[in-house]
Amino acid sequence: MKIYIHNNNTCTRVKLFGEDVTNTFVKNGYTLVNKEDEADFIIINTCSFLKVKEDFFLNKIRNINNNLQPNQKIVIIGCLASVNKSAIEEISSEIITFGRDLDAIREYFNMPIQIESKATQVVDKLPFKKKFLYVFNRIFLHSKHIEYRLKRNKVCYLQISTGCRGNCSYCSEKFTTKLKSRTIDEIITAIKDGLSRGYNLFALNSDDASAYGRDIGSSLEELLQRVVELKEKFHITIPEFNPHGITEKVQELLKDKKFLYITVPMQSGSQRILDLMNRPYKIDEVIPKLREIKKNNKKLKINTHVIVGFPGETQEDFEMTKKVLKTGVFDRVKVFKFSERPNTLACTLPDKVSEQVKEIRAKEVLKIIKKINLKHFSLTNLILNKEQIK
């Protein structure tokens, strides 16, 4: 049997899930082909984090279904299959759907062989502007931070866990998968596998790194301790690190020069909005911790996410977000305009913010970050924030 998989246009952690699915099929005797019309099963790995992403994948599924041959089946995996399965079923009741559950896929297709955890390469085609920035960095700046952002094939990606323990009012990803962590021994083996293949930059991917290990009697602290004990020279990035997971032990471990880059999704500088979002931390406690982390590790850069236009966000709330950003503790900011997702509490909240106001606030955030980076003459940070490089 032959499979074709579309594994682009998603976040890295969902793309890694797609890699695991592909490898599982291949290990169990399926043949991977490069063209949809050659496949028995057309597998589409999907994202639904924002409505624009959901619409993109629904249109793609619709187009493929319209050109489907009689002997072909469409298989939808990833977040969309869990978040808005009914929209897929409206296209065709014949489409096979899964969320981010590899065991369920193996069971359905009767695939007995499981794959081993290993470091994975992610390849992206860079547009000309990003290629130029990468070459500029390689010649002049030599920044590992930019290399991590722009040259994915230089990075070894490790899926340390899927799922989180949060219950954010705006997030539909909690419907897609339960917390499932890989053992520390598996992860250390995967790092050593990557090192043996010449990699020295690793990304510890998860939906929420701070939740790592809670399902298997372990913890992020234990994992990071094992990582820093490795004698080899390499760098680590942690792409999703929710603020409530910054314990004293984690702060201590992040002093190690192996740690290059972490993403701490702040989402808002207003405690009132954070409470509406059901984010389990106090912003006034998080910022001092981040300051201390940067003080103790000068090479560590901190990325954050900000949602503008959350229901009920007033100008005063937004000013609080701006105030936090102006502290300069964040080196890069990814801005999201609030997008309603199905079956979330945020959909029901009053005082919706207009798209026009969202756009204005998003642009203001980017201007603030640009001014801060210019003030500190940080060309590296200017490039990291350029065109919201993902």
mmCIF file of C-alpha atoms in Angstrom:
data_model
loop_
_atom_site.group_PDB
_atom_site.id
_atom_site.type_symbol
_atom_site.label_atom_id
_atom_site.label_comp_id
_atom_site.label_asym_id
_atom_site.label_seq_id
_atom_site.Cartn_x
_atom_site.Cartn_y
_atom_site.Cartn_z
ATOM 1 C CA MET A 1 0.000 0.000 0.000
ATOM 2 C CA LYS A 2 1.170 3.514 -0.789
ATOM 3 C CA ILE A 3 0.843 6.704 1.268
ATOM 4 C CA TYR A 4 1.280 10.376 0.473
ATOM 5 C CA ILE A 5 1.531 12.824 3.378
ATOM 6 C CA HIS A 6 1.103 16.589 3.396
ATOM 7 C CA ASN A 7 3.175 17.677 6.395
ATOM 8 C CA ASN A 8 3.584 21.430 5.929
ATOM 9 C CA ASN A 9 1.876 24.641 7.050
ATOM 10 C CA THR A 10 1.714 23.542 10.696
ATOM 11 C CA CYS A 11 3.674 24.404 13.825
ATOM 12 C CA THR A 12 6.855 22.424 14.411
ATOM 13 C CA ARG A 13 5.411 20.168 17.113
ATOM 14 C CA VAL A 14 2.505 19.091 14.870
ATOM 15 C CA LYS A 15 4.950 18.610 12.007
ATOM 16 C CA LEU A 16 6.990 16.326 14.266
ATOM 17 C CA PHE A 17 3.834 14.309 14.907
ATOM 18 C CA GLY A 18 3.469 14.017 11.136
ATOM 19 C CA GLU A 19 7.044 12.718 10.924
ATOM 20 C CA ASP A 20 6.228 10.064 13.548
ATOM 21 C CA VAL A 21 3.122 9.039 11.610
ATOM 22 C CA THR A 22 5.082 8.802 8.356
ATOM 23 C CA ASN A 23 7.857 6.750 9.954
ATOM 24 C CA THR A 24 5.300 4.425 11.549
ATOM 25 C CA PHE A 25 3.637 3.692 8.209
ATOM 26 C CA VAL A 26 6.992 3.104 6.505
ATOM 27 C CA LYS A 27 8.242 0.847 9.319
ATOM 28 C CA ASN A 28 5.088 -1.228 8.903
ATOM 29 C CA GLY A 29 5.624 -1.838 5.198
ATOM 30 C CA TYR A 30 3.835 1.074 3.521
ATOM 31 C CA THR A 31 5.522 2.862 0.619
ATOM 32 C CA LEU A 32 5.890 6.659 0.773
ATOM 33 C CA VAL A 33 5.200 8.377 -2.579
ATOM 34 C CA ASN A 34 5.693 11.979 -3.682
ATOM 35 C CA LYS A 35 2.452 12.482 -5.623
ATOM 36 C CA GLU A 36 -1.113 12.402 -4.364
ATOM 37 C CA ASP A 37 -2.422 10.545 -7.417
ATOM 38 C CA GLU A 38 -0.018 7.646 -6.758
ATOM 39 C CA ALA A 39 -1.212 7.015 -3.198
ATOM 40 C CA ASP A 40 -3.814 4.666 -1.759
ATOM 41 C CA PHE A 41 -4.042 6.870 1.346
ATOM 42 C CA ILE A 42 -3.622 10.648 1.163
ATOM 43 C CA ILE A 43 -2.698 11.792 4.676
ATOM 44 C CA ILE A 44 -3.063 15.462 5.585
ATOM 45 C CA ASN A 45 -1.524 16.696 8.837
ATOM 46 C CA THR A 46 -3.531 19.708 9.965
ATOM 47 C CA CYS A 47 -3.435 22.784 12.182
ATOM 48 C CA SER A 48 -6.382 24.694 13.625
ATOM 49 C CA PHE A 49 -4.683 27.090 16.036
ATOM 50 C CA LEU A 50 -6.136 30.070 14.172
ATOM 51 C CA LYS A 51 -9.239 30.279 12.001
ATOM 52 C CA VAL A 52 -7.126 31.237 8.998
ATOM 53 C CA LYS A 53 -5.216 27.948 9.405
ATOM 54 C CA GLU A 54 -8.450 25.989 9.762
ATOM 55 C CA ASP A 55 -9.836 27.564 6.585
ATOM 56 C CA PHE A 56 -6.614 26.788 4.696
ATOM 57 C CA PHE A 57 -6.789 23.093 5.550
ATOM 58 C CA LEU A 58 -10.527 22.767 4.959
ATOM 59 C CA ASN A 59 -10.041 24.220 1.482
ATOM 60 C CA LYS A 60 -7.149 21.843 0.853
ATOM 61 C CA ILE A 61 -9.202 18.841 1.982
ATOM 62 C CA ARG A 62 -12.104 19.998 -0.196
ATOM 63 C CA ASN A 63 -9.863 20.326 -3.272
ATOM 64 C CA ILE A 64 -8.281 16.912 -2.767
ATOM 65 C CA ASN A 65 -11.671 15.297 -2.183
ATOM 66 C CA ASN A 66 -13.005 16.802 -5.424
ATOM 67 C CA ASN A 67 -10.185 15.118 -7.365
ATOM 68 C CA LEU A 68 -10.139 11.835 -5.461
ATOM 69 C CA GLN A 69 -9.829 8.614 -7.440
ATOM 70 C CA PRO A 70 -12.226 5.725 -6.641
ATOM 71 C CA ASN A 71 -9.525 3.624 -4.964
ATOM 72 C CA GLN A 72 -8.155 6.425 -2.770
ATOM 73 C CA LYS A 73 -8.923 7.410 0.807
ATOM 74 C CA ILE A 74 -8.246 10.683 2.620
ATOM 75 C CA VAL A 75 -6.842 10.458 6.159
ATOM 76 C CA ILE A 76 -6.873 13.597 8.319
ATOM 77 C CA ILE A 77 -4.512 13.773 11.303
ATOM 78 C CA GLY A 78 -3.453 16.620 13.585
ATOM 79 C CA CYS A 79 -5.426 19.277 15.417
ATOM 80 C CA LEU A 80 -8.254 20.006 12.984
ATOM 81 C CA ALA A 81 -9.569 16.447 13.211
ATOM 82 C CA SER A 82 -10.183 16.933 16.945
ATOM 83 C CA VAL A 83 -11.164 20.598 17.023
ATOM 84 C CA ASN A 84 -13.650 20.697 14.141
ATOM 85 C CA LYS A 85 -14.346 17.164 12.962
ATOM 86 C CA SER A 86 -17.868 18.117 11.849
ATOM 87 C CA ALA A 87 -16.476 20.531 9.241
ATOM 88 C CA ILE A 88 -14.439 17.667 7.756
ATOM 89 C CA GLU A 89 -17.470 15.358 7.755
ATOM 90 C CA GLU A 90 -19.437 18.004 5.836
ATOM 91 C CA ILE A 91 -16.907 17.644 3.014
ATOM 92 C CA SER A 92 -17.233 13.853 2.981
ATOM 93 C CA SER A 93 -18.361 11.191 5.414
ATOM 94 C CA GLU A 94 -15.804 8.849 3.808
ATOM 95 C CA ILE A 95 -12.827 10.780 5.166
ATOM 96 C CA ILE A 96 -10.944 8.962 7.949
ATOM 97 C CA THR A 97 -10.099 11.254 10.879
ATOM 98 C CA PHE A 98 -7.693 11.071 13.795
ATOM 99 C CA GLY A 99 -6.363 13.652 16.214
ATOM 100 C CA ARG A 100 -2.774 13.558 17.448
ATOM 101 C CA ASP A 101 -2.997 9.988 18.712
ATOM 102 C CA LEU A 102 -0.400 7.734 17.102
ATOM 103 C CA ASP A 103 -1.647 4.669 18.994
ATOM 104 C CA ALA A 104 -5.144 5.119 17.548
ATOM 105 C CA ILE A 105 -3.693 5.335 14.025
ATOM 106 C CA ARG A 106 -1.607 2.196 14.587
ATOM 107 C CA GLU A 107 -4.639 0.335 15.892
ATOM 108 C CA TYR A 108 -6.889 1.367 12.983
ATOM 109 C CA PHE A 109 -4.346 0.341 10.351
ATOM 110 C CA ASN A 110 -3.246 -2.751 12.308
ATOM 111 C CA MET A 111 0.402 -1.684 12.468
ATOM 112 C CA PRO A 112 2.229 -3.713 15.151
ATOM 113 C CA ILE A 113 5.661 -2.104 14.818
ATOM 114 C CA GLN A 114 6.335 0.993 16.953
ATOM 115 C CA ILE A 115 9.039 3.495 16.043
ATOM 116 C CA GLU A 116 11.896 4.491 18.323
ATOM 117 C CA SER A 117 12.251 8.054 19.580
ATOM 118 C CA LYS A 118 15.051 9.859 17.781
ATOM 119 C CA ALA A 119 16.199 13.321 16.793
ATOM 120 C CA THR A 120 14.334 14.571 13.737
ATOM 121 C CA GLN A 121 15.264 17.045 11.034
ATOM 122 C CA VAL A 122 12.658 19.511 9.794
ATOM 123 C CA VAL A 123 13.194 20.953 6.318
ATOM 124 C CA ASP A 124 11.561 24.205 5.235
ATOM 125 C CA LYS A 125 11.912 25.981 1.904
ATOM 126 C CA LEU A 126 13.078 29.504 2.688
ATOM 127 C CA PRO A 127 11.832 32.470 0.654
ATOM 128 C CA PHE A 128 14.516 34.755 -0.781
ATOM 129 C CA LYS A 129 14.367 37.313 2.074
ATOM 130 C CA LYS A 130 14.966 34.675 4.728
ATOM 131 C CA LYS A 131 17.740 33.104 2.660
ATOM 132 C CA PHE A 132 19.403 36.516 2.491
ATOM 133 C CA LEU A 133 19.099 36.979 6.265
ATOM 134 C CA TYR A 134 20.555 33.532 6.844
ATOM 135 C CA VAL A 135 23.559 34.227 4.582
ATOM 136 C CA PHE A 136 24.036 37.642 6.246
ATOM 137 C CA ASN A 137 24.062 35.972 9.652
ATOM 138 C CA ARG A 138 26.475 33.299 8.499
ATOM 139 C CA ILE A 139 28.964 35.868 7.203
ATOM 140 C CA PHE A 140 28.671 38.635 9.792
ATOM 141 C CA LEU A 141 26.808 37.722 12.988
ATOM 142 C CA HIS A 142 27.331 33.976 13.487
ATOM 143 C CA SER A 143 24.269 33.879 15.742
ATOM 144 C CA LYS A 144 23.025 30.443 16.759
ATOM 145 C CA HIS A 145 19.718 32.108 17.647
ATOM 146 C CA ILE A 146 19.166 33.183 14.024
ATOM 147 C CA GLU A 147 20.370 29.819 12.762
ATOM 148 C CA TYR A 148 17.749 28.148 14.948
ATOM 149 C CA ARG A 149 15.006 30.363 13.541
ATOM 150 C CA LEU A 150 16.029 30.337 9.892
ATOM 151 C CA LYS A 151 17.864 27.122 9.091
ATOM 152 C CA ARG A 152 15.665 24.300 10.327
ATOM 153 C CA ASN A 153 17.844 21.590 8.770
ATOM 154 C CA LYS A 154 20.650 22.627 11.134
ATOM 155 C CA VAL A 155 18.451 21.813 14.126
ATOM 156 C CA CYS A 156 17.601 18.413 15.608
ATOM 157 C CA TYR A 157 14.037 18.395 16.905
ATOM 158 C CA LEU A 158 12.995 16.167 19.800
ATOM 159 C CA GLN A 159 9.351 15.674 20.742
ATOM 160 C CA ILE A 160 9.648 15.343 24.514
ATOM 161 C CA SER A 161 5.881 15.298 25.136
ATOM 162 C CA THR A 162 2.491 16.077 23.680
ATOM 163 C CA GLY A 163 -0.460 17.663 25.422
ATOM 164 C CA CYS A 164 -0.547 20.024 28.381
ATOM 165 C CA ARG A 165 -2.232 20.359 31.762
ATOM 166 C CA GLY A 166 -3.620 23.828 31.137
ATOM 167 C CA ASN A 167 -7.180 24.884 30.481
ATOM 168 C CA CYS A 168 -6.770 28.227 28.727
ATOM 169 C CA SER A 169 -10.126 29.705 27.810
ATOM 170 C CA TYR A 170 -9.081 30.577 24.239
ATOM 171 C CA CYS A 171 -7.256 27.364 23.303
ATOM 172 C CA SER A 172 -8.671 24.473 21.305
ATOM 173 C CA GLU A 173 -5.432 22.475 21.294
ATOM 174 C CA LYS A 174 -6.379 20.941 24.649
ATOM 175 C CA PHE A 175 -9.030 18.986 22.737
ATOM 176 C CA THR A 176 -6.452 17.411 20.428
ATOM 177 C CA THR A 177 -4.308 15.241 22.699
ATOM 178 C CA LYS A 178 -3.691 14.192 26.284
ATOM 179 C CA LEU A 179 -0.400 14.643 28.099
ATOM 180 C CA LYS A 180 2.011 11.931 26.997
ATOM 181 C CA SER A 181 5.708 12.202 27.822
ATOM 182 C CA ARG A 182 8.646 10.274 26.478
ATOM 183 C CA THR A 183 10.999 8.910 29.108
ATOM 184 C CA ILE A 184 14.149 10.806 29.994
ATOM 185 C CA ASP A 185 16.253 7.851 28.835
ATOM 186 C CA GLU A 186 14.543 7.957 25.412
ATOM 187 C CA ILE A 187 15.212 11.678 25.086
ATOM 188 C CA ILE A 188 18.855 11.428 26.154
ATOM 189 C CA THR A 189 19.337 8.556 23.674
ATOM 190 C CA ALA A 190 17.795 10.727 20.944
ATOM 191 C CA ILE A 191 20.145 13.620 21.780
ATOM 192 C CA LYS A 192 23.120 11.269 21.576
ATOM 193 C CA ASP A 193 21.789 9.999 18.251
ATOM 194 C CA GLY A 194 21.700 13.578 16.954
ATOM 195 C CA LEU A 195 25.184 14.306 18.273
ATOM 196 C CA SER A 196 26.525 11.203 16.504
ATOM 197 C CA ARG A 197 25.108 12.614 13.249
ATOM 198 C CA GLY A 198 26.910 15.907 13.689
ATOM 199 C CA TYR A 199 24.179 18.114 15.156
ATOM 200 C CA ASN A 200 24.921 20.586 17.941
ATOM 201 C CA LEU A 201 21.625 22.474 18.133
ATOM 202 C CA PHE A 202 18.570 20.739 19.601
ATOM 203 C CA ALA A 203 14.971 21.811 20.175
ATOM 204 C CA LEU A 204 13.003 20.157 22.994
ATOM 205 C CA ASN A 205 9.516 20.379 21.530
ATOM 206 C CA SER A 206 6.229 19.965 23.382
ATOM 207 C CA ASP A 207 2.836 21.595 23.783
ATOM 208 C CA ASP A 208 3.934 22.674 27.256
ATOM 209 C CA ALA A 209 7.435 21.854 28.461
ATOM 210 C CA SER A 210 6.504 22.688 32.062
ATOM 211 C CA ALA A 211 4.009 19.787 32.044
ATOM 212 C CA TYR A 212 6.649 17.321 30.896
ATOM 213 C CA GLY A 213 6.839 14.105 32.914
ATOM 214 C CA ARG A 214 3.794 14.639 35.119
ATOM 215 C CA ASP A 215 2.148 11.577 33.544
ATOM 216 C CA ILE A 216 5.140 9.261 34.091
ATOM 217 C CA GLY A 217 6.302 10.298 37.547
ATOM 218 C CA SER A 218 9.040 12.562 36.257
ATOM 219 C CA SER A 219 9.497 16.307 35.712
ATOM 220 C CA LEU A 220 11.095 18.933 33.522
ATOM 221 C CA GLU A 221 13.626 19.598 36.273
ATOM 222 C CA GLU A 222 14.813 15.971 36.111
ATOM 223 C CA LEU A 223 15.050 16.084 32.321
ATOM 224 C CA LEU A 224 17.030 19.346 32.223
ATOM 225 C CA GLN A 225 19.348 18.053 34.951
ATOM 226 C CA ARG A 226 20.199 15.026 32.796
ATOM 227 C CA VAL A 227 20.726 17.279 29.771
ATOM 228 C CA VAL A 228 23.220 19.570 31.505
ATOM 229 C CA GLU A 229 25.123 16.541 32.811
ATOM 230 C CA LEU A 230 25.996 15.495 29.250
ATOM 231 C CA LYS A 231 29.662 16.276 28.581
ATOM 232 C CA GLU A 232 29.340 17.077 24.878
ATOM 233 C CA LYS A 233 29.146 20.676 23.664
ATOM 234 C CA PHE A 234 25.781 21.558 22.155
ATOM 235 C CA HIS A 235 22.923 24.042 22.484
ATOM 236 C CA ILE A 236 19.318 23.520 23.560
ATOM 237 C CA THR A 237 16.176 25.510 22.779
ATOM 238 C CA ILE A 238 12.834 25.034 24.550
ATOM 239 C CA PRO A 239 10.076 26.300 22.214
ATOM 240 C CA GLU A 240 7.074 26.129 24.601
ATOM 241 C CA PHE A 241 7.708 26.958 28.241
ATOM 242 C CA ASN A 242 4.640 28.158 30.086
ATOM 243 C CA PRO A 243 5.433 30.719 32.816
ATOM 244 C CA HIS A 244 4.038 28.692 35.729
ATOM 245 C CA GLY A 245 6.730 26.086 35.065
ATOM 246 C CA ILE A 246 9.598 28.418 35.959
ATOM 247 C CA THR A 247 10.515 26.948 39.325
ATOM 248 C CA GLU A 248 13.611 27.845 41.353
ATOM 249 C CA LYS A 249 15.242 24.613 40.166
ATOM 250 C CA VAL A 250 14.520 25.438 36.536
ATOM 251 C CA GLN A 251 15.956 28.944 37.013
ATOM 252 C CA GLU A 252 19.119 27.382 38.406
ATOM 253 C CA LEU A 253 19.426 24.895 35.540
ATOM 254 C CA LEU A 254 18.915 27.578 32.874
ATOM 255 C CA LYS A 255 22.190 29.157 33.997
ATOM 256 C CA ASP A 256 23.938 26.453 31.992
ATOM 257 C CA LYS A 257 25.366 27.755 28.709
ATOM 258 C CA LYS A 258 23.822 24.846 26.833
ATOM 259 C CA PHE A 259 20.514 26.727 26.928
ATOM 260 C CA LEU A 260 20.279 29.127 24.036
ATOM 261 C CA TYR A 261 16.643 30.117 23.564
ATOM 262 C CA ILE A 262 13.325 29.615 25.364
ATOM 263 C CA THR A 263 9.779 30.609 24.492
ATOM 264 C CA VAL A 264 7.716 31.823 27.437
ATOM 265 C CA PRO A 265 4.196 32.701 26.200
ATOM 266 C CA MET A 266 3.190 35.722 28.284
ATOM 267 C CA GLN A 267 -0.004 36.391 26.225
ATOM 268 C CA SER A 268 -0.882 39.615 28.088
ATOM 269 C CA GLY A 269 0.572 42.076 30.558
ATOM 270 C CA SER A 270 -2.802 42.614 32.202
ATOM 271 C CA GLN A 271 -3.565 40.307 35.122
ATOM 272 C CA ARG A 272 -7.284 40.858 34.556
ATOM 273 C CA ILE A 273 -6.991 39.535 30.993
ATOM 274 C CA LEU A 274 -4.720 36.678 32.076
ATOM 275 C CA ASP A 275 -7.397 35.655 34.599
ATOM 276 C CA LEU A 276 -10.034 35.722 31.827
ATOM 277 C CA MET A 277 -7.692 33.601 29.732
ATOM 278 C CA ASN A 278 -7.398 31.203 32.684
ATOM 279 C CA ARG A 279 -3.610 31.482 32.627
ATOM 280 C CA PRO A 280 -2.301 30.107 35.970
ATOM 281 C CA TYR A 281 0.365 32.661 36.945
ATOM 282 C CA LYS A 282 0.854 36.200 38.174
ATOM 283 C CA ILE A 283 2.568 38.434 35.650
ATOM 284 C CA ASP A 284 4.234 40.471 38.422
ATOM 285 C CA GLU A 285 5.961 37.295 39.602
ATOM 286 C CA VAL A 286 6.995 36.050 36.154
ATOM 287 C CA ILE A 287 8.896 39.113 34.898
ATOM 288 C CA PRO A 288 11.396 39.222 37.821
ATOM 289 C CA LYS A 289 12.091 35.508 37.279
ATOM 290 C CA LEU A 290 12.826 36.127 33.593
ATOM 291 C CA ARG A 291 15.093 39.049 34.469
ATOM 292 C CA GLU A 292 17.031 36.787 36.828
ATOM 293 C CA ILE A 293 17.326 34.061 34.175
ATOM 294 C CA LYS A 294 18.760 36.523 31.654
ATOM 295 C CA LYS A 295 21.084 37.991 34.246
ATOM 296 C CA ASN A 296 22.517 34.546 34.977
ATOM 297 C CA ASN A 297 22.793 33.468 31.340
ATOM 298 C CA LYS A 298 23.764 36.371 29.101
ATOM 299 C CA LYS A 299 23.543 34.263 25.934
ATOM 300 C CA LEU A 300 19.998 33.077 26.564
ATOM 301 C CA LYS A 301 17.298 34.796 24.512
ATOM 302 C CA ILE A 302 13.644 34.769 25.499
ATOM 303 C CA ASN A 303 10.809 34.671 22.989
ATOM 304 C CA THR A 304 7.212 35.345 23.952
ATOM 305 C CA HIS A 305 3.705 35.260 22.494
ATOM 306 C CA VAL A 306 1.174 38.061 22.868
ATOM 307 C CA ILE A 307 -2.532 37.851 22.060
ATOM 308 C CA VAL A 308 -4.104 41.211 21.259
ATOM 309 C CA GLY A 309 -7.842 41.838 21.138
ATOM 310 C CA PHE A 310 -8.911 39.172 23.622
ATOM 311 C CA PRO A 311 -12.606 39.709 24.537
ATOM 312 C CA GLY A 312 -12.853 42.496 27.087
ATOM 313 C CA GLU A 313 -9.322 43.828 26.490
ATOM 314 C CA THR A 314 -9.528 47.574 27.078
ATOM 315 C CA GLN A 315 -6.960 50.168 26.108
ATOM 316 C CA GLU A 316 -5.845 50.172 29.733
ATOM 317 C CA ASP A 317 -5.250 46.405 29.581
ATOM 318 C CA PHE A 318 -3.271 46.830 26.376
ATOM 319 C CA GLU A 319 -1.177 49.591 27.955
ATOM 320 C CA MET A 320 -0.181 47.083 30.661
ATOM 321 C CA THR A 321 1.002 44.682 27.950
ATOM 322 C CA LYS A 322 3.031 47.470 26.361
ATOM 323 C CA LYS A 323 4.546 48.325 29.734
ATOM 324 C CA VAL A 324 5.748 44.746 30.233
ATOM 325 C CA LEU A 325 7.214 44.615 26.728
ATOM 326 C CA LYS A 326 9.068 47.872 27.316
ATOM 327 C CA THR A 327 11.008 46.256 30.156
ATOM 328 C CA GLY A 328 13.141 44.687 27.429
ATOM 329 C CA VAL A 329 13.079 41.232 29.026
ATOM 330 C CA PHE A 330 11.819 39.673 25.780
ATOM 331 C CA ASP A 331 14.126 39.476 22.775
ATOM 332 C CA ARG A 332 11.473 38.394 20.314
ATOM 333 C CA VAL A 333 7.698 38.722 20.300
ATOM 334 C CA LYS A 334 5.230 36.747 18.229
ATOM 335 C CA VAL A 335 1.923 38.623 17.987
ATOM 336 C CA PHE A 336 -1.428 36.892 17.491
ATOM 337 C CA LYS A 337 -4.711 38.653 16.914
ATOM 338 C CA PHE A 338 -7.344 36.861 18.981
ATOM 339 C CA SER A 339 -9.133 34.227 16.924
ATOM 340 C CA GLU A 340 -12.263 32.469 18.161
ATOM 341 C CA ARG A 341 -11.944 28.693 18.243
ATOM 342 C CA PRO A 342 -14.844 26.238 18.464
ATOM 343 C CA ASN A 343 -16.098 25.088 21.881
ATOM 344 C CA THR A 344 -13.833 27.395 23.885
ATOM 345 C CA LEU A 345 -15.004 29.551 26.779
ATOM 346 C CA ALA A 346 -13.514 32.650 25.157
ATOM 347 C CA CYS A 347 -16.110 32.378 22.371
ATOM 348 C CA THR A 348 -18.834 33.111 24.903
ATOM 349 C CA LEU A 349 -17.196 36.130 26.540
ATOM 350 C CA PRO A 350 -18.742 39.579 25.981
ATOM 351 C CA ASP A 351 -17.100 42.821 24.825
ATOM 352 C CA LYS A 352 -15.561 41.545 21.601
ATOM 353 C CA VAL A 353 -12.732 43.666 20.184
ATOM 354 C CA SER A 354 -12.990 44.753 16.548
ATOM 355 C CA GLU A 355 -10.584 43.466 13.890
ATOM 356 C CA GLN A 356 -9.510 47.053 13.236
ATOM 357 C CA VAL A 357 -8.452 47.540 16.865
ATOM 358 C CA LYS A 358 -6.675 44.170 16.866
ATOM 359 C CA GLU A 359 -4.665 45.199 13.824
ATOM 360 C CA ILE A 360 -3.699 48.532 15.383
ATOM 361 C CA ARG A 361 -2.590 46.884 18.615
ATOM 362 C CA ALA A 362 -0.590 44.192 16.789
ATOM 363 C CA LYS A 363 1.325 46.865 14.873
ATOM 364 C CA GLU A 364 1.963 48.808 18.093
ATOM 365 C CA VAL A 365 3.537 45.739 19.710
ATOM 366 C CA LEU A 366 5.903 45.251 16.776
ATOM 367 C CA LYS A 367 6.886 48.937 16.853
ATOM 368 C CA ILE A 368 7.724 48.693 20.559
ATOM 369 C CA ILE A 369 9.989 45.685 20.029
ATOM 370 C CA LYS A 370 11.708 47.360 17.090
ATOM 371 C CA LYS A 371 12.380 50.510 19.136
ATOM 372 C CA ILE A 372 13.811 48.474 22.021
ATOM 373 C CA ASN A 373 16.139 46.551 19.714
ATOM 374 C CA LEU A 374 17.293 49.740 17.994
ATOM 375 C CA LYS A 375 17.907 51.341 21.374
ATOM 376 C CA HIS A 376 20.124 48.431 22.393
ATOM 377 C CA PHE A 377 21.757 48.164 18.950
ATOM 378 C CA SER A 378 20.684 44.522 18.774
ATOM 379 C CA LEU A 379 20.888 43.543 15.111
ATOM 380 C CA THR A 380 20.358 39.903 16.054
ATOM 381 C CA ASN A 381 17.046 40.694 17.750
ATOM 382 C CA LEU A 382 15.953 42.919 14.866
ATOM 383 C CA ILE A 383 16.457 39.967 12.518
ATOM 384 C CA LEU A 384 14.688 37.568 14.888
ATOM 385 C CA ASN A 385 11.649 39.854 14.861
ATOM 386 C CA LYS A 386 11.833 40.592 11.137
ATOM 387 C CA GLU A 387 8.531 39.797 9.454
ATOM 388 C CA GLN A 388 7.534 37.631 12.401
ATOM 389 C CA ILE A 389 9.947 34.840 11.452
ATOM 390 C CA LYS A 390 8.416 31.547 12.661
#
